[in-house]
GROMACS .gro file of C-alpha atoms in nm:
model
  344
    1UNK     CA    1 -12.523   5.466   7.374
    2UNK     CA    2 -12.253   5.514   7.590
    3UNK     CA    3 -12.316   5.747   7.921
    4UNK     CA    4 -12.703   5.589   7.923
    5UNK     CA    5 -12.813   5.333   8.160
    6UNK     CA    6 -13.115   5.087   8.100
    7UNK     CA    7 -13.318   4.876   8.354
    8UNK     CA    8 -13.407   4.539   8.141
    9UNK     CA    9 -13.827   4.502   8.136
   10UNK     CA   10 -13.824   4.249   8.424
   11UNK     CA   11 -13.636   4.476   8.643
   12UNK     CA   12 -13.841   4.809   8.575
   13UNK     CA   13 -14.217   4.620   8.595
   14UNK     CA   14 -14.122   4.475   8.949
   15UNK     CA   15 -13.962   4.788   9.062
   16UNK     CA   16 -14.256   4.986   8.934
   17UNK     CA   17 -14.466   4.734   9.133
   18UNK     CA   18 -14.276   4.773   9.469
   19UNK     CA   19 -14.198   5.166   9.427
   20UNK     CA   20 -13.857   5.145   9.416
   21UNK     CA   21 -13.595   5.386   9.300
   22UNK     CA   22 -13.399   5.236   9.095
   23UNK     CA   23 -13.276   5.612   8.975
   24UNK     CA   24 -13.188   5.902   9.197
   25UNK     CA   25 -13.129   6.258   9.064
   26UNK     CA   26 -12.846   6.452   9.335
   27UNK     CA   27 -12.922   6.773   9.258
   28UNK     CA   28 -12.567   6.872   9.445
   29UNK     CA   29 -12.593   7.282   9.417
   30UNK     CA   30 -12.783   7.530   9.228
   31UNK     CA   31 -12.429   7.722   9.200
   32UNK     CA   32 -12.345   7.722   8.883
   33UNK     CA   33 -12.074   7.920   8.646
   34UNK     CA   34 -12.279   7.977   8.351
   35UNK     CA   35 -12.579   8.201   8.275
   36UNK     CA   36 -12.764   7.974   8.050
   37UNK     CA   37 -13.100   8.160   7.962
   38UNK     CA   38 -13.323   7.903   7.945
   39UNK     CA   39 -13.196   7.732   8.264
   40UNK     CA   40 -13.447   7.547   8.447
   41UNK     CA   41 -13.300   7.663   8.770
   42UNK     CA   42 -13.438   7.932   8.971
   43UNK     CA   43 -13.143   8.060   9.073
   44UNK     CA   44 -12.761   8.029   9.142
   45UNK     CA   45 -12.706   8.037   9.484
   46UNK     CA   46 -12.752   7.768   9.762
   47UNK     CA   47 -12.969   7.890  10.106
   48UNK     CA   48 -12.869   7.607  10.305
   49UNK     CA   49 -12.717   7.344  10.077
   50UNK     CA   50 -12.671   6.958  10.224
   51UNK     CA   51 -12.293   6.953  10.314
   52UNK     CA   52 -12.112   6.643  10.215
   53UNK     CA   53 -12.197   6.414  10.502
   54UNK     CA   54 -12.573   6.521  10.473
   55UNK     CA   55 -12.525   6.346  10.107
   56UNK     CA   56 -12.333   6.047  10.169
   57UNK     CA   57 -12.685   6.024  10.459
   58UNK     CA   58 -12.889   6.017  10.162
   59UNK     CA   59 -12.662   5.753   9.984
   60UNK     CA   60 -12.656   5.531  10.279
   61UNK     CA   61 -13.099   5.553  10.219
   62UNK     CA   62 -13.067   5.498   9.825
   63UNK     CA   63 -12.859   5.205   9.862
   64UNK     CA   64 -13.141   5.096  10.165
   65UNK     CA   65 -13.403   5.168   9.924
   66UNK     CA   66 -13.269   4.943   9.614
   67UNK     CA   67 -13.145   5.261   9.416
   68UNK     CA   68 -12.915   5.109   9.111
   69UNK     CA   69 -12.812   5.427   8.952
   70UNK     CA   70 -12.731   5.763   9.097
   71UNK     CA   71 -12.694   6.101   8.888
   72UNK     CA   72 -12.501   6.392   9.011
   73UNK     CA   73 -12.614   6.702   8.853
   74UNK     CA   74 -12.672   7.086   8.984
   75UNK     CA   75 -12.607   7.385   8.900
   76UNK     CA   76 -12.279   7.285   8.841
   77UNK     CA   77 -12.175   6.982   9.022
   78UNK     CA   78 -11.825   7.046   9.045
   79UNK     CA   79 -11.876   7.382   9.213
   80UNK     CA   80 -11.992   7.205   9.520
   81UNK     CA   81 -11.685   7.165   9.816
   82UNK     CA   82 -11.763   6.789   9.849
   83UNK     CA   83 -11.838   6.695   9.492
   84UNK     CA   84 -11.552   6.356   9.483
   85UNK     CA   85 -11.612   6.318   9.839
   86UNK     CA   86 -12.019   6.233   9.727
   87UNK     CA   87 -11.888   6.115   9.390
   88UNK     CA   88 -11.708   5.849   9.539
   89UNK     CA   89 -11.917   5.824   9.833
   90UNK     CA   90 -12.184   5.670   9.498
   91UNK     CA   91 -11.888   5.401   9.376
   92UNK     CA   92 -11.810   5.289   9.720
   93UNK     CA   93 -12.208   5.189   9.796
   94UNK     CA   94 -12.211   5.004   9.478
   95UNK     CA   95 -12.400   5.238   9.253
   96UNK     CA   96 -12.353   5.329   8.918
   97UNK     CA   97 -12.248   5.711   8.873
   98UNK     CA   98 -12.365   5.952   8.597
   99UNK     CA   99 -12.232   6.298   8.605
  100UNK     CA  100 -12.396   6.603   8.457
  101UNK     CA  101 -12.165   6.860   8.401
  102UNK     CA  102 -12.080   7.153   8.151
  103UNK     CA  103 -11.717   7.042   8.141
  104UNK     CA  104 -11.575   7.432   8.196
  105UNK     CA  105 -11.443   7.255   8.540
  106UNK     CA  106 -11.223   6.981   8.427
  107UNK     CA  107 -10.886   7.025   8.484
  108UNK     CA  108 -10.646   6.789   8.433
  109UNK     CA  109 -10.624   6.690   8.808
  110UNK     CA  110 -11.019   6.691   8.749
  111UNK     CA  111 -10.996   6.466   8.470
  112UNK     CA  112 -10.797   6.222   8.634
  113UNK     CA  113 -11.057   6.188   8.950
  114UNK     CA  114 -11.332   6.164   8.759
  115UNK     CA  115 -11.168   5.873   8.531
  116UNK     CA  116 -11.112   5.712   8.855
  117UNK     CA  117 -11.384   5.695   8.955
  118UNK     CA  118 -11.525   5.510   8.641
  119UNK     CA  119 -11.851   5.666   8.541
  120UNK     CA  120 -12.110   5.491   8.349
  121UNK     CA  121 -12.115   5.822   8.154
  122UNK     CA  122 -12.002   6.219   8.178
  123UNK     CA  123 -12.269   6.438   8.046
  124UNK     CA  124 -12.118   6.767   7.907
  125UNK     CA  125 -12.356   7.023   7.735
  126UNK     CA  126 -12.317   7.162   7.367
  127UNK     CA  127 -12.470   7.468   7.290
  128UNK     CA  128 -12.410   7.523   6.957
  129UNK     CA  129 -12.157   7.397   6.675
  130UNK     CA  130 -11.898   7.766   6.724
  131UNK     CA  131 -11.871   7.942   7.036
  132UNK     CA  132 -12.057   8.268   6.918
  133UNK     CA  133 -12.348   8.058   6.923
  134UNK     CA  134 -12.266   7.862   7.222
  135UNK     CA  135 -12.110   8.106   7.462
  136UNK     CA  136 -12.428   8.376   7.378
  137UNK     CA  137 -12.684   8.036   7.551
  138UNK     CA  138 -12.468   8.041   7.860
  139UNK     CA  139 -12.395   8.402   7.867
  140UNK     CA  140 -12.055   8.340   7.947
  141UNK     CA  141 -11.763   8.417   7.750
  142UNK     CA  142 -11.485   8.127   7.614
  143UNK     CA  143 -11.732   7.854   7.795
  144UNK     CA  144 -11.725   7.716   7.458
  145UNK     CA  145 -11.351   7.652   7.425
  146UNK     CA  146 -11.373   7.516   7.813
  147UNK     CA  147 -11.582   7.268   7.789
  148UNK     CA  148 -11.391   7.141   7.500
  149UNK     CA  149 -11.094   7.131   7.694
  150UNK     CA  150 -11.281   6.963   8.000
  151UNK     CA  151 -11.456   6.721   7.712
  152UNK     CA  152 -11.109   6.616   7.523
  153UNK     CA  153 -10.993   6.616   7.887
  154UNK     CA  154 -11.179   6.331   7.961
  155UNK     CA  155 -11.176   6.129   7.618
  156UNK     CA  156 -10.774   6.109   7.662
  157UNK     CA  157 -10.861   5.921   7.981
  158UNK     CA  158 -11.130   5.668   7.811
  159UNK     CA  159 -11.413   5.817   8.025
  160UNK     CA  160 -11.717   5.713   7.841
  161UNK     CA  161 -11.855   6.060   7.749
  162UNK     CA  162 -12.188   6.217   7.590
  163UNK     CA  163 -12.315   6.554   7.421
  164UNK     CA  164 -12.618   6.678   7.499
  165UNK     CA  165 -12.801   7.012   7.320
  166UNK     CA  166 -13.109   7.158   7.432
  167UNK     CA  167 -13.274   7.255   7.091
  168UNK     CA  168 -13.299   7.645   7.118
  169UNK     CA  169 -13.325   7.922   6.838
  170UNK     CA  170 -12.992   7.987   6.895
  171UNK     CA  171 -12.842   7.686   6.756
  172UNK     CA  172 -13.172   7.535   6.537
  173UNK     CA  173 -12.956   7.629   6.259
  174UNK     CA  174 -12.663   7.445   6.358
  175UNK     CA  175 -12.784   7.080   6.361
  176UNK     CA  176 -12.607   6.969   6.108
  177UNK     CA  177 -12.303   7.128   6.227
  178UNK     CA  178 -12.312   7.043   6.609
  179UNK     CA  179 -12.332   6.681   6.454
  180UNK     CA  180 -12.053   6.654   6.265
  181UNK     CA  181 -11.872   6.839   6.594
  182UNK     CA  182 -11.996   6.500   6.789
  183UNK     CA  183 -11.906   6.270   6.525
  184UNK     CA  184 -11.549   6.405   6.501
  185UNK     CA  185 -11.463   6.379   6.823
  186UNK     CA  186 -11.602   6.026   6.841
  187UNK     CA  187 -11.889   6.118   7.132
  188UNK     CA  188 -12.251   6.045   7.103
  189UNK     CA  189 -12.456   6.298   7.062
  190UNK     CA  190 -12.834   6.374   7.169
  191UNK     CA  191 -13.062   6.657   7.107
  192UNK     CA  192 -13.393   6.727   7.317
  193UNK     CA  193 -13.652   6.960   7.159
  194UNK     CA  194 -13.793   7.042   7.478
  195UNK     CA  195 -13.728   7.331   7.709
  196UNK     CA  196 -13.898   7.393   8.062
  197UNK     CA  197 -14.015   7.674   8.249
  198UNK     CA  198 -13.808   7.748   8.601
  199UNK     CA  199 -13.859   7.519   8.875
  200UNK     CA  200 -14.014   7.852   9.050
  201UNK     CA  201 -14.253   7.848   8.777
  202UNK     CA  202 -14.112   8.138   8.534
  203UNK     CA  203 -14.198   8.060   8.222
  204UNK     CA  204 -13.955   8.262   8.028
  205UNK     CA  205 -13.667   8.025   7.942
  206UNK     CA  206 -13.972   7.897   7.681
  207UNK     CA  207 -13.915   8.173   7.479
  208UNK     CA  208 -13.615   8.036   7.343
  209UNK     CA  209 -13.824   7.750   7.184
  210UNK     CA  210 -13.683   7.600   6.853
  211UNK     CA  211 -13.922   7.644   6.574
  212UNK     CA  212 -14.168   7.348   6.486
  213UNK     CA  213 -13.951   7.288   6.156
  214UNK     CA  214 -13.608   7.253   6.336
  215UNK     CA  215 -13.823   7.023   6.556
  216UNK     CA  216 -13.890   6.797   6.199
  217UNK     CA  217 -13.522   6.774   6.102
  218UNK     CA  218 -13.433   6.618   6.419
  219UNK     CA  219 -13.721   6.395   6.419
  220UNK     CA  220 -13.632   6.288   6.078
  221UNK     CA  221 -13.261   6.238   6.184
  222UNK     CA  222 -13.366   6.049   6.462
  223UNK     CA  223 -13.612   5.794   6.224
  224UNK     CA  224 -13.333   5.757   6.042
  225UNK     CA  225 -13.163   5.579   6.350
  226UNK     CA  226 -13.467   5.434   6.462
  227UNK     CA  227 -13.524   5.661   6.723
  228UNK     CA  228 -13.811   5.859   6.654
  229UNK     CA  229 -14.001   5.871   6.987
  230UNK     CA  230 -14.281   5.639   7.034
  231UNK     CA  231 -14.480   5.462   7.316
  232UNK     CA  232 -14.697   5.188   7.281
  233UNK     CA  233 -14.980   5.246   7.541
  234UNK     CA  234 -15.266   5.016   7.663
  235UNK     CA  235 -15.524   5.095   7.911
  236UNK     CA  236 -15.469   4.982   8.275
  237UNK     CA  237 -15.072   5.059   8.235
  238UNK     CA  238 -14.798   5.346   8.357
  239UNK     CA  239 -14.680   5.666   8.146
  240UNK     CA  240 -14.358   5.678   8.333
  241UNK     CA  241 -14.199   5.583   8.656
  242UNK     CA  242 -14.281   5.924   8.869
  243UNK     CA  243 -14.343   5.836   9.217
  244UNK     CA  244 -14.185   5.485   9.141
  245UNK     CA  245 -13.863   5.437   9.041
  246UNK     CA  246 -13.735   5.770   8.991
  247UNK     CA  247 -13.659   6.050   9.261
  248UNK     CA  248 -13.468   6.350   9.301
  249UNK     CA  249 -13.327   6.582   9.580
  250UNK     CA  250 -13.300   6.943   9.600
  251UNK     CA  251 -12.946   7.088   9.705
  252UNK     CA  252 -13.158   7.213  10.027
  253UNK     CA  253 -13.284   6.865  10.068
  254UNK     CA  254 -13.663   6.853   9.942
  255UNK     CA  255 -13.770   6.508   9.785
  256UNK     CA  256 -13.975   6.484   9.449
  257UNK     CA  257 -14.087   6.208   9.263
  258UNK     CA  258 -13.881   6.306   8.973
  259UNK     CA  259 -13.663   6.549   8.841
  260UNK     CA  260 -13.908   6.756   8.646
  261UNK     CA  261 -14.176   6.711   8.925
  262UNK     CA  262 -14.194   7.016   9.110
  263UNK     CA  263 -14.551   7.045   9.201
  264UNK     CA  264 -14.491   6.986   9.622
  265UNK     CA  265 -14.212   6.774   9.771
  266UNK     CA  266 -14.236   6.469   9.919
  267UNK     CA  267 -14.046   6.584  10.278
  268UNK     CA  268 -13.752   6.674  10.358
  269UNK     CA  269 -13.386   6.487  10.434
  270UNK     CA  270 -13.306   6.720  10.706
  271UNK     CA  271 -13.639   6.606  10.876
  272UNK     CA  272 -13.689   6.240  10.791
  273UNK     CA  273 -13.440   6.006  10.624
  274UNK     CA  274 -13.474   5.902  10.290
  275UNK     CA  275 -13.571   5.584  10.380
  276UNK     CA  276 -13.831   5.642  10.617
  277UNK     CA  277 -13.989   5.919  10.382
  278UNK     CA  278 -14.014   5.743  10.034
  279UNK     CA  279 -14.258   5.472  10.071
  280UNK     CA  280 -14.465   5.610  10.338
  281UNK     CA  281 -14.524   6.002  10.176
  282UNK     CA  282 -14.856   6.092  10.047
  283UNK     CA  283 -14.718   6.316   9.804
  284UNK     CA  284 -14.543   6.033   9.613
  285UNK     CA  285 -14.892   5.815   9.659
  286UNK     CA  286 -14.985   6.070   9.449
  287UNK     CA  287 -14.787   6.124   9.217
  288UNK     CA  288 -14.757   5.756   9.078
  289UNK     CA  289 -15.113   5.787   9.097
  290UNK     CA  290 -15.079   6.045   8.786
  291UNK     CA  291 -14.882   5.857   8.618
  292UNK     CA  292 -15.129   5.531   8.573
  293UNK     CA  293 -15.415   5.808   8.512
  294UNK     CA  294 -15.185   5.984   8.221
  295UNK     CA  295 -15.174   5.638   8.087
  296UNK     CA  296 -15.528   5.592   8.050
  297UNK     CA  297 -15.577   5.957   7.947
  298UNK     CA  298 -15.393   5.941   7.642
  299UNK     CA  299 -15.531   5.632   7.551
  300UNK     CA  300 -15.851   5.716   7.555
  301UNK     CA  301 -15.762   6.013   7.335
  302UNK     CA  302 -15.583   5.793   7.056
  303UNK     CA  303 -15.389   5.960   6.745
  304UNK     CA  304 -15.047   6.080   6.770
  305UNK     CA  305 -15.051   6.198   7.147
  306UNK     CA  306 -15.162   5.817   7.231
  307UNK     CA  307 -14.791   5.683   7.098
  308UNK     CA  308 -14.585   5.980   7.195
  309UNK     CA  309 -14.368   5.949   7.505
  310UNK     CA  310 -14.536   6.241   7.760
  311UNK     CA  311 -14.411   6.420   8.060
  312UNK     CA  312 -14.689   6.511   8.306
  313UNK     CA  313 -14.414   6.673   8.546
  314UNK     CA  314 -14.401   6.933   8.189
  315UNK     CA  315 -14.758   6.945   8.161
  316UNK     CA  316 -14.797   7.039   8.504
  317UNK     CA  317 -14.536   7.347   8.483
  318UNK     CA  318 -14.712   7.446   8.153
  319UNK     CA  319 -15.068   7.399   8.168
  320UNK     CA  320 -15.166   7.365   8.532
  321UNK     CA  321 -15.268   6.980   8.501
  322UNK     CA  322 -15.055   6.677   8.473
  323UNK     CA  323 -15.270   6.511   8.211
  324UNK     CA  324 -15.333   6.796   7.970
  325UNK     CA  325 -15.060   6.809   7.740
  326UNK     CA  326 -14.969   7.156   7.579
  327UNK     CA  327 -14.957   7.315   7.237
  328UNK     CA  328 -14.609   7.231   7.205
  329UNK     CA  329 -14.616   6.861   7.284
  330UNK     CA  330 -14.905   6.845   7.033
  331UNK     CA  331 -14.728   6.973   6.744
  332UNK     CA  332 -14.415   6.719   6.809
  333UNK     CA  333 -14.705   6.425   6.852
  334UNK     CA  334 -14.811   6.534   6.550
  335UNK     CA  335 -14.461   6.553   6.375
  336UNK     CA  336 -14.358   6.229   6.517
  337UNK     CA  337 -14.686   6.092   6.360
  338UNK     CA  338 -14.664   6.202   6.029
  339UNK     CA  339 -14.321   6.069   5.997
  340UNK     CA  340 -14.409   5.748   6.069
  341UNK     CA  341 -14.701   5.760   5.816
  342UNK     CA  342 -14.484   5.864   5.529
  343UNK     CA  343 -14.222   5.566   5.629
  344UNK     CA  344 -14.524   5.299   5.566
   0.00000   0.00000   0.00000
């Protein structure tokens, strides 16, 4: 799918084996000029953000490190002084550059920066199939006709461009619709049924949870592509890469073993390089350590949880332990599960 990025087996199992990054998550701001209310974000406002030199630092680490694949998200990434200045700073150490953006930002001069620099993919977000639906999830009036612009913006240049929708009770009832939106304008689309409490730990952005039977109709859309999520487990193996191959960085400059993994950061740029901090933090010793002992955790428990991809970043922000996954993540286990049964 174009705008995704895969490391081939051989790759991933000897990166997991020497801890090495192969992704990196920029978070470049937490400025942002939508109001979405379920953002993960605690807020939209920068104390002491990295300025642009203090990134292209970091880059100079990642590319030290054996990073492969840098993303830059925020907030809004474009609302950040230095965003082409880092952008660029990415192509020019030989990484591959994803961009996470809501699109309201793309002017034409935009457009044309961002096609040169030749992204492996622009991430735009769709909120709902008709901008009642879409601009009332951002709380921000005509962001649905702007990020259209920025999107169509970007497709007239041949930047390689995806859709992604946060499944909310907003827009549950416009799957179908939101779809056909994709389809028409010739851009993959994907859909994730899970929403997050803040990164501060305020869980109310899970009130807008989809219901369990909006869940089911994109489950059954995506078995019909054969990609209904499943893992195949065995004992003695990893859930996930956290505290191996994927990190991100705070737009003040904290470390964590992955984007969703908030618990305690590894250090901080400002006070030891990236390079320096990475494979020597106990933090991160710990964290991989979850990982191998989510592994064995849901294989001991078998059934549906045992072949359903898990998150123990999520489970953390939910329940209070990594390896104790929550009602929620049951009842899509469960979905996924029966699916598959019914397809024997």
């Amino acid at each position: 799918m174009a705008g995704t990025w895969t490391p081939s087996a051989r790759l991933k199992q000897v990166a997991m084996q020497r801890a090495q990054p192969l992704s990196a998550t920029l978070e470049l701001t937490y400025r942002c000029n939508w109001r979405c209310v379920f953002c993960y974000n605690p807020r939209h406002h920068d104390r002491r953000g990295l300025s642009g030199a203090e990134w292209l630092a970091v880059l100079d680490d990642l590319r030290a490190l054996g990073t492969l694949y840098v993303a830059l998200t925020g907030g809004e990434p474009l609302t950040h002084a230095d965003f082409l200045a880092v952008a660029w700073g990415v192509r020019r150490r030989a990484l591959a550059l994803r961009i996470l953006t809501n699109g309201a930002l793309i002017t034409e001069r935009m457009a044309d920066e961002i096609a040169a620099l030749a992204p492996l993919g622009v991430e735009m977000s769709l909120h709902g199939a008709e901008a009642a639906t879409h601009d009332a999830a951002t709380a921000t009036p005509g962001s649905f006709d702007a990020m259209l612009r920025g999107l169509d913006r970007l497709r007239e240049r041949g930047v390689a461009t995806v859709l992604k929708t946060p499944l909310t009770r907003l827009n549950e009832g416009q799957i179908d619709a939101m779809h056909e939106l994709a389809g028409a304008r010739g851009v993959p689309w994907r859909v994730d049924p899970v929403l997050t409490p803040r990164d501060d730990g305020d869980v109310s952005p899970l009130e807008w949870r989809a219901s369990a039977s909006a869940v089911e109709r994109i489950f059954h859309r995506l078995a019909a592509l054969g990609q209904l999520p499943h893992e195949d487990r065995a004992h003695g193996g990893l859930n996930c890469g956290l505290g191996r191959t994927t990190l991100a960085v705070s737009p003040e400059g904290d470390v964590f073993p992955c984007m969703q993994w908030r618990k305690a950061p590894l250090g901080n740029v400002r006070e030891t390089p990236l390079r320096e901090l990475w494979p020597t933090s106990p933090e991160r010793v710990r964290a991989a350590a979850v990982s191998a002992a989510a592994n064995d955790r849901l294989v001991e428990r078998g059934g549906a949880l045992a072949s359903f991809p898990f998150c123990p970043a999520i489970a953390q922000q939910r329940t209070g332990d990594p390896l104790r996954p929550d009602d929620d993540h049951r009842q899509q286990a469960e979905i996924a599960e029966g699916i598959r049964r019914a397809a024997r």
